[in-house]
PDB file of C-alpha atoms and ligand atoms in Angstrom:
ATOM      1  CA  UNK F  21      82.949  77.974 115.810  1.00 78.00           C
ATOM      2  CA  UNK F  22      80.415  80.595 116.831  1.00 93.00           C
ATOM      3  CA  UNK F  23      82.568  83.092 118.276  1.00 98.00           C
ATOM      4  CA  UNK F  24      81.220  86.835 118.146  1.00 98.00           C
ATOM      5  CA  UNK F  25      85.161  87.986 118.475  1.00 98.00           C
ATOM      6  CA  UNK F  26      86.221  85.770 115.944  1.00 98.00           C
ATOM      7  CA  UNK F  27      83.562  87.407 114.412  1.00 98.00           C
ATOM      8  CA  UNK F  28      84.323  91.039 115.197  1.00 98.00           C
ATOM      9  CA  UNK F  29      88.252  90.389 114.530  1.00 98.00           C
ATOM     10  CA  UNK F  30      87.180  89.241 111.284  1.00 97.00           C
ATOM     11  CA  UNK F  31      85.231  91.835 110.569  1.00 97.00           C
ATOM     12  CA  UNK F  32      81.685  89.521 109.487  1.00 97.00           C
ATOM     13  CA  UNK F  33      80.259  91.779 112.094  1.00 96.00           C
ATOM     14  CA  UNK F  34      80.477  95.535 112.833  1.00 98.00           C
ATOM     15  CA  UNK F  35      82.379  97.251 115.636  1.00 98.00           C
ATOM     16  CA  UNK F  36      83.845 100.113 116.310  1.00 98.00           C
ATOM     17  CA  UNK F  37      87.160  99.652 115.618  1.00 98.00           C
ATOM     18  CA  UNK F  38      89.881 101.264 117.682  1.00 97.00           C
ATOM     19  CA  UNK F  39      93.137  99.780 116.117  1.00 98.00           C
ATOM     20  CA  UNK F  40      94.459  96.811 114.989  1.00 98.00           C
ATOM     21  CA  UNK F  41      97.639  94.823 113.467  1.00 97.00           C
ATOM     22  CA  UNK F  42      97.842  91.710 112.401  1.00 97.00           C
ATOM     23  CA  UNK F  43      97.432  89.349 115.519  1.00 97.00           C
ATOM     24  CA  UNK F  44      95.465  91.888 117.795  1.00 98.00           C
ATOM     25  CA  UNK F  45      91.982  93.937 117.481  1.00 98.00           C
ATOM     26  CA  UNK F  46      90.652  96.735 119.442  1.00 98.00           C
ATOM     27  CA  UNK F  47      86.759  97.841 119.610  1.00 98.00           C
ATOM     28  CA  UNK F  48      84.497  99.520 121.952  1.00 98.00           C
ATOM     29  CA  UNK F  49      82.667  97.657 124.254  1.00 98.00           C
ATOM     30  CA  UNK F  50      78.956  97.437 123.444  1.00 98.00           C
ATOM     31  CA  UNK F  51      77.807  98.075 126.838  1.00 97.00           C
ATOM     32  CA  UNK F  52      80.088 100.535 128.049  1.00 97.00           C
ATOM     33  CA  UNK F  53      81.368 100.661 131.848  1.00 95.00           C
ATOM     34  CA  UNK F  54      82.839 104.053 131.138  1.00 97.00           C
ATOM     35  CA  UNK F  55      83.367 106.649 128.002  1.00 97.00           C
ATOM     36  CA  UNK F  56      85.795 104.533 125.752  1.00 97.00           C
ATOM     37  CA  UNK F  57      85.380 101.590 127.539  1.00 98.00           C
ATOM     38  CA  UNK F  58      87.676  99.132 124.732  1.00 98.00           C
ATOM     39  CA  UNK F  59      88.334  95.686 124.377  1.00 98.00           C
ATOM     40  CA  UNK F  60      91.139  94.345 122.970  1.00 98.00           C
ATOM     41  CA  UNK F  61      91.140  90.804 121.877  1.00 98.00           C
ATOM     42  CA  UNK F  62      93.752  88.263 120.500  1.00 98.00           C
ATOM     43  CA  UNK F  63      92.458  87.838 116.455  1.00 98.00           C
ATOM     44  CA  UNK F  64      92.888  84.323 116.957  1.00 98.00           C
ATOM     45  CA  UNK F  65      90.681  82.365 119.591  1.00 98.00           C
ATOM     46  CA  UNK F  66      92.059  81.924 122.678  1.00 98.00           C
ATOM     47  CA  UNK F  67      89.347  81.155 125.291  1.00 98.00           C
ATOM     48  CA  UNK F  68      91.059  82.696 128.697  1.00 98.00           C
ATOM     49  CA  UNK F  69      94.365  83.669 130.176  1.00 98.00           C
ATOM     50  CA  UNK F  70      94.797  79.555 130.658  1.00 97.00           C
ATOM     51  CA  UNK F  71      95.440  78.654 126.891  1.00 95.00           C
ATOM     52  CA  UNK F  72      96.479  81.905 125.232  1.00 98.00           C
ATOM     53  CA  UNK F  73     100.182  81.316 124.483  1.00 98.00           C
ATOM     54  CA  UNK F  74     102.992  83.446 126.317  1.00 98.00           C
ATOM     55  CA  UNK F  75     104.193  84.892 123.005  1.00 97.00           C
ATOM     56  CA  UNK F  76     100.925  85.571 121.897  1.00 97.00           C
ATOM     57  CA  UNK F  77     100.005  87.431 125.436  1.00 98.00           C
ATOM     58  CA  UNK F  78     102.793  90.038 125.333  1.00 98.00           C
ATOM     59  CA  UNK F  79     101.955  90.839 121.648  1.00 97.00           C
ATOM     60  CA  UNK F  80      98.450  91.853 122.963  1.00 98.00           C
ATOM     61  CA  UNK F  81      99.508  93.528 126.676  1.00 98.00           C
ATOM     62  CA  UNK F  82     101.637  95.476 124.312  1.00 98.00           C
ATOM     63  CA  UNK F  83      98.879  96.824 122.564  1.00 98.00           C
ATOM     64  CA  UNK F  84      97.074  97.213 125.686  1.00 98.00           C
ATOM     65  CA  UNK F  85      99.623  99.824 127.204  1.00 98.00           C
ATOM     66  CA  UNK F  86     100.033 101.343 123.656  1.00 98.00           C
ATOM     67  CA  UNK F  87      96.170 101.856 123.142  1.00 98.00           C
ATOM     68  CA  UNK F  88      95.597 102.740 127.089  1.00 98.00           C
ATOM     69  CA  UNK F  89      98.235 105.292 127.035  1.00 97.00           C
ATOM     70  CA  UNK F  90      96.550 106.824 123.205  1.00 96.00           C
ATOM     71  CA  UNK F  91      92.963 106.900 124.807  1.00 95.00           C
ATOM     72  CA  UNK F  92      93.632 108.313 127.894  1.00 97.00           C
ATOM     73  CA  UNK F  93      95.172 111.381 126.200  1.00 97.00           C
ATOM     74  CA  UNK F  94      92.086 111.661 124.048  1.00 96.00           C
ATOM     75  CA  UNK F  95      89.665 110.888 125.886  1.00 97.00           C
ATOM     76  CA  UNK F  96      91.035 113.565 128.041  1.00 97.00           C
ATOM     77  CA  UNK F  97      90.647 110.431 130.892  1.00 98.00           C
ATOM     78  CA  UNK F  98      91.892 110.572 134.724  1.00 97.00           C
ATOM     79  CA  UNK F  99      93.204 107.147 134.922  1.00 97.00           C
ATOM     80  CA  UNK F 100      92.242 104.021 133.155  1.00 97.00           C
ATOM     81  CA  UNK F 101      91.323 100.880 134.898  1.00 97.00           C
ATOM     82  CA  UNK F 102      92.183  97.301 133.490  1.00 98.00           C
ATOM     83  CA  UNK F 103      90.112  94.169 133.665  1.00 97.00           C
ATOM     84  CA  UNK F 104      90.101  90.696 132.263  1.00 98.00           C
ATOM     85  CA  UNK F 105      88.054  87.741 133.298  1.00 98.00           C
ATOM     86  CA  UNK F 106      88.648  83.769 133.018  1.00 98.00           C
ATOM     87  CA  UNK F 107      86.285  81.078 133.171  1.00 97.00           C
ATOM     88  CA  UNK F 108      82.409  81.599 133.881  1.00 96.00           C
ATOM     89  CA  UNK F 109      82.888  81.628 137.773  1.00 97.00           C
ATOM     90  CA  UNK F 110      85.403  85.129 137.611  1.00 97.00           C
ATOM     91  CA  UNK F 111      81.978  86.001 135.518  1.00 96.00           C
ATOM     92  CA  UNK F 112      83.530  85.790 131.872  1.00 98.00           C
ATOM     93  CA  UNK F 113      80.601  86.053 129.439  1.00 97.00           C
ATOM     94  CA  UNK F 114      82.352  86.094 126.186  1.00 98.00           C
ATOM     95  CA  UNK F 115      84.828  83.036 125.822  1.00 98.00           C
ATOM     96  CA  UNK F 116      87.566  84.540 124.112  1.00 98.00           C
ATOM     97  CA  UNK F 117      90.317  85.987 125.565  1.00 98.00           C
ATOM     98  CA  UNK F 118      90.155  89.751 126.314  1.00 98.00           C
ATOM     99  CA  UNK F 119      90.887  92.477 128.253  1.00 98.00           C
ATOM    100  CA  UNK F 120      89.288  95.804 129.197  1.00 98.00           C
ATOM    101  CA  UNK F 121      90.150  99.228 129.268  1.00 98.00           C
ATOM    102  CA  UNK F 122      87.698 101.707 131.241  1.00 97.00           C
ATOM    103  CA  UNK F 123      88.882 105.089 131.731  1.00 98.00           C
ATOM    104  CA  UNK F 124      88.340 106.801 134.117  1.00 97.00           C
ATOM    105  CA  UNK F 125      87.201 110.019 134.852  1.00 97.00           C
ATOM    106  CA  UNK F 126      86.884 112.227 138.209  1.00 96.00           C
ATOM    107  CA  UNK F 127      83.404 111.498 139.658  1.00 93.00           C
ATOM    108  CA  UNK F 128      82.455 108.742 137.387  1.00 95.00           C
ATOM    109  CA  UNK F 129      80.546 106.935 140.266  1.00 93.00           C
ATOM    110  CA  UNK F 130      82.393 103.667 139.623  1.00 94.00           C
ATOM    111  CA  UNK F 131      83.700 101.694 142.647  1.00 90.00           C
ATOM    112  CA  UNK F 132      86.558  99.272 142.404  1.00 87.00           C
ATOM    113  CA  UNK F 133      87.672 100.032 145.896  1.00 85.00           C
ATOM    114  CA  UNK F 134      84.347  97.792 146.933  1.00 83.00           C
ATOM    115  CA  UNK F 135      85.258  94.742 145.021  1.00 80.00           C
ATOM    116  CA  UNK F 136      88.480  94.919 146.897  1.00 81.00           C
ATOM    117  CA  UNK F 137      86.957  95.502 150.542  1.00 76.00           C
ATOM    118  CA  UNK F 138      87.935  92.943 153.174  1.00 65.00           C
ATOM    119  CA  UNK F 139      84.840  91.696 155.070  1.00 59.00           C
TER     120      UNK F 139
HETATM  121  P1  LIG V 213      83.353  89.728 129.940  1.00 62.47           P
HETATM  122  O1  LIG V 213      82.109  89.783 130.774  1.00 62.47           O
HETATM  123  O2  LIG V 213      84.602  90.110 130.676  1.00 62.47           O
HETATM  124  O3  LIG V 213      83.468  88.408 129.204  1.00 62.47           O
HETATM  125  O4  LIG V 213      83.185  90.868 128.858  1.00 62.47           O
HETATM  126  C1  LIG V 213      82.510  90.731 127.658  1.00 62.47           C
HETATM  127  C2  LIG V 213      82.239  92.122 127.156  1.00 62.47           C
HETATM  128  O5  LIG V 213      81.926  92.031 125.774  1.00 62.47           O
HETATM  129  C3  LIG V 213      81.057  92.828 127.828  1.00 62.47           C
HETATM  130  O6  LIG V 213      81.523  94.025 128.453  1.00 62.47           O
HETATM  131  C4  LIG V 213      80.089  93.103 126.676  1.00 62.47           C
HETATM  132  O7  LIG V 213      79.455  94.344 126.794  1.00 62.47           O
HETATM  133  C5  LIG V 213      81.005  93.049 125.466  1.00 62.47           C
HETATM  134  N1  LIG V 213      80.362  92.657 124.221  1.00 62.47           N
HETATM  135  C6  LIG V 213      79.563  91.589 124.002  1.00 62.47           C
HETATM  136  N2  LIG V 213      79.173  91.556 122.708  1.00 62.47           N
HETATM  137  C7  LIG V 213      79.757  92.625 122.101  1.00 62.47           C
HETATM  138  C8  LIG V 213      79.730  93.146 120.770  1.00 62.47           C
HETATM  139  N3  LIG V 213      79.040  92.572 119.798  1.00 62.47           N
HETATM  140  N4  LIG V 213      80.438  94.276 120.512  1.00 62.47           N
HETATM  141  C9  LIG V 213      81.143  94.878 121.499  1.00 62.47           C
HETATM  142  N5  LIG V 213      81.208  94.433 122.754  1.00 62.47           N
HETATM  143  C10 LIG V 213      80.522  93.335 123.065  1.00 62.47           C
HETATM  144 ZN1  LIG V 214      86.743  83.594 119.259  1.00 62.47          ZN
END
């Protein structure tokens, strides 16, 4: 399969690794949204939040709280922001199961608020 994760969590490509164990991998995001903007991926391929397994999901939202809480501190961040996309519509461009964490910071210029707006 020509995954860049499975890639990435197998380390045939470079990243910049944040942390890892044995079933879940943590990198910066290539194009970053914010400073420390992280992904944090499932090392097995899972394409979306519709066929990762349960088990396999708390493992990695584990990781998520653990790394969110770690980078906020030292990244010296306001808040962090999480995101995770499934299927091409919700605009996923990598197909394999992952979820963002953007810190934020005070006047960062980023607006979530606008994706949220009722028309
Ligand atoms: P999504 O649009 O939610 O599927 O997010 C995919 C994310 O993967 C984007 O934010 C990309 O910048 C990031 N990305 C793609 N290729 C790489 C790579 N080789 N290393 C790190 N991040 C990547
Ligand atoms: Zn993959």
């Amino acid at each position: 399969m020509n995954c860049i994760f499975c890639k990435i969590a197998k380390k045939e490509i470079p990243s910049e690794k944040i942390y890892e164990n044995d079933k879940v991998f943590c990198f910066l995001d290539i194009n970053p949204v914010s400073k420390g903007h992280t992904l944090v991926i499932s090392k097995k391929h899972y394409e979306n939040i519709f066929d990762i397994p349960e088990n396999e999901l708390k493992e990695l939202i584990s990781v998520v709280k653990k790394i969110s809480k770690k980078r906020k501190k030292e990244l010296n961040a306001d808040g962090i922001n999480l995101f995770n996309a499934n299927g091409k519509i919700a605009e996923q461009s990598v197909s394999h199961f992952h979820i963002h964490i953007i810190p934020r910071y005070k006047n960062d210029g980023i607006n979530i608020s606008k994706m949220f707006k009722q028309k």
